[in-house]
Coordinates of C-alpha atoms and ligand atoms in Angstrom, one line a residue:
M284 CA 40.3 25.9 54.4
D285 CA 40.0 25.8 58.2
A286 CA 41.6 29.3 58.4
A287 CA 39.0 30.6 55.9
A288 CA 36.3 29.6 58.4
H289 CA 37.4 32.5 60.5
A290 CA 37.4 35.1 57.6
Y291 CA 35.6 38.3 58.4
A292 CA 34.1 39.2 55.0
P293 CA 30.7 40.7 55.5
Y294 CA 31.2 43.0 52.5
S295 CA 32.5 40.8 49.7
K296 CA 31.4 37.5 51.2
F297 CA 34.5 36.0 49.8
Y298 CA 36.1 33.8 52.5
V299 CA 39.8 33.3 52.0
G300 CA 42.3 31.2 53.9
A301 CA 46.1 31.1 53.5
A302 CA 48.8 28.8 54.9
L303 CA 52.5 29.6 54.7
L304 CA 55.1 26.9 55.1
F305 CA 58.4 28.3 56.3
D306 CA 61.9 26.8 55.8
D307 CA 62.1 25.8 59.5
G308 CA 59.1 23.6 59.0
S309 CA 56.6 25.8 60.7
V310 CA 53.2 26.6 59.2
Y311 CA 51.2 29.8 59.8
T312 CA 47.7 30.4 58.7
G313 CA 45.5 33.5 58.2
C314 CA 42.2 34.7 56.9
N315 CA 41.0 37.9 55.3
V316 CA 39.7 40.6 57.6
E317 CA 37.5 43.2 55.9
N318 CA 36.6 46.7 57.0
A319 CA 33.7 49.1 56.3
S320 CA 36.2 51.4 54.6
Y321 CA 36.9 48.6 52.1
G322 CA 40.4 49.9 51.5
L323 CA 41.6 48.9 54.9
T324 CA 40.8 45.2 54.3
S325 CA 43.7 42.9 54.9
C326 CA 44.1 39.7 52.8
A327 CA 44.5 36.2 54.3
E328 CA 48.1 35.8 52.9
R329 CA 49.4 39.0 54.5
N330 CA 47.6 38.3 57.8
A331 CA 49.3 34.9 57.9
L332 CA 52.7 36.5 57.2
F333 CA 52.3 39.3 59.8
R334 CA 51.2 36.8 62.4
A335 CA 54.3 34.7 61.8
I336 CA 56.7 37.7 61.9
S337 CA 54.9 39.1 65.0
E338 CA 55.4 35.8 66.9
R339 CA 59.0 35.0 66.1
G340 CA 60.6 37.5 63.8
A341 CA 61.4 37.5 60.0
A342 CA 64.4 35.1 59.9
P343 CA 62.4 32.0 58.6
R344 CA 61.8 32.2 54.9
I345 CA 58.5 31.2 53.1
Q346 CA 59.0 28.0 51.2
A347 CA 55.4 27.5 50.1
I348 CA 52.2 29.5 50.0
A349 CA 48.7 27.9 49.8
V350 CA 45.6 30.0 49.3
V351 CA 42.0 28.8 49.1
N352 CA 38.6 30.2 49.4
R353 CA 35.3 28.8 50.5
N354 CA 33.5 30.2 47.5
G355 CA 34.7 27.7 45.0
A356 CA 36.1 30.4 42.9
A357 CA 39.5 30.9 41.2
G358 CA 41.7 33.0 43.4
P359 CA 45.4 33.4 43.0
P360 CA 47.1 35.8 45.5
C361 CA 46.5 39.4 44.7
G362 CA 49.3 41.7 43.6
A363 CA 49.7 43.5 46.9
C364 CA 50.2 40.2 48.7
R365 CA 52.7 39.1 46.0
Q366 CA 54.8 42.2 46.6
V367 CA 54.7 41.8 50.4
M368 CA 55.6 38.1 50.2
S369 CA 58.4 38.7 47.8
E370 CA 60.4 40.2 50.7
F371 CA 60.3 36.9 52.7
V372 CA 60.3 34.0 50.1
T373 CA 63.0 31.5 49.4
A374 CA 64.4 31.6 45.8
D375 CA 62.5 28.4 45.0
A376 CA 59.2 29.1 46.8
V377 CA 56.0 27.8 45.3
V378 CA 52.4 29.0 45.4
S379 CA 49.2 26.8 45.2
F380 CA 45.9 28.4 44.5
P381 CA 42.5 27.6 42.9
G382 CA 42.8 28.4 39.2
A383 CA 40.0 28.7 36.7
E384 CA 40.3 25.0 35.8
G385 CA 41.2 23.6 39.2
P386 CA 44.2 23.7 41.6
E387 CA 47.3 25.3 40.2
T388 CA 50.9 25.3 41.6
R389 CA 53.4 27.8 40.2
S390 CA 56.8 29.1 41.3
F391 CA 56.7 32.4 43.2
A392 CA 59.2 33.7 40.6
E393 CA 56.8 33.0 37.8
L394 CA 53.9 34.7 39.6
F395 CA 55.9 37.7 40.6
P396 CA 58.9 38.6 38.5
W397 CA 60.7 41.9 38.9
S398 CA 59.5 42.6 42.5
F399 CA 60.4 46.0 44.0
A400 CA 63.2 45.7 46.5
L401 CA 65.3 48.6 47.8
E402 CA 68.6 46.7 47.7
R403 CA 68.2 46.3 43.9
Q404 CA 68.0 50.0 43.3
P405 CA 71.0 51.7 41.6
Ligands
LIG712 N1 41.5 38.5 49.3 C1 42.4 37.7 50.0 O1 42.3 37.5 51.2 N2 43.5 37.3 49.4 C2 43.7 37.5 48.0 O2 44.8 37.1 47.5 C3 42.7 38.1 47.2 C4 41.6 38.8 47.9 C5 40.3 39.0 50.0 C6 40.3 40.5 50.2 C7 38.8 40.7 50.4 O3 38.4 40.5 51.7 C8 38.1 39.6 49.5 O4 39.1 38.6 49.3 C9 37.6 40.1 48.2 O5 38.5 40.7 47.5

């Protein structure tokens, strides 16, 4: 929620924060950063991940993902973020997010089965 305080969201006014817990115990946070083009907006989850990789590489795996918003709305991670995260999660990673009836926690595998990954192609 602290990360969401930095969100740049003048267009949607939807202020999102994400925290990623890695299997080395580190935590990286991010917020959404919008753009006048709309399409170039980058979500909180991806910004947190890219920040982590930029600082120390991609070896640590994501153990848990938490996403919140300051709007009090339901807001699971979007499909694009699920695809991007899928490349860096542990097999038993979990995701917490605001659901329609309150906080929800699900396994990443449940939220995003059958991810696209090059090594799985024939
Ligand atoms: N957003 C995120 O940051 N994460 C999500 O998982 C869903 C959507 C942002 C993108 C945009 O700035 C705003 O929320 C409204 O879609």
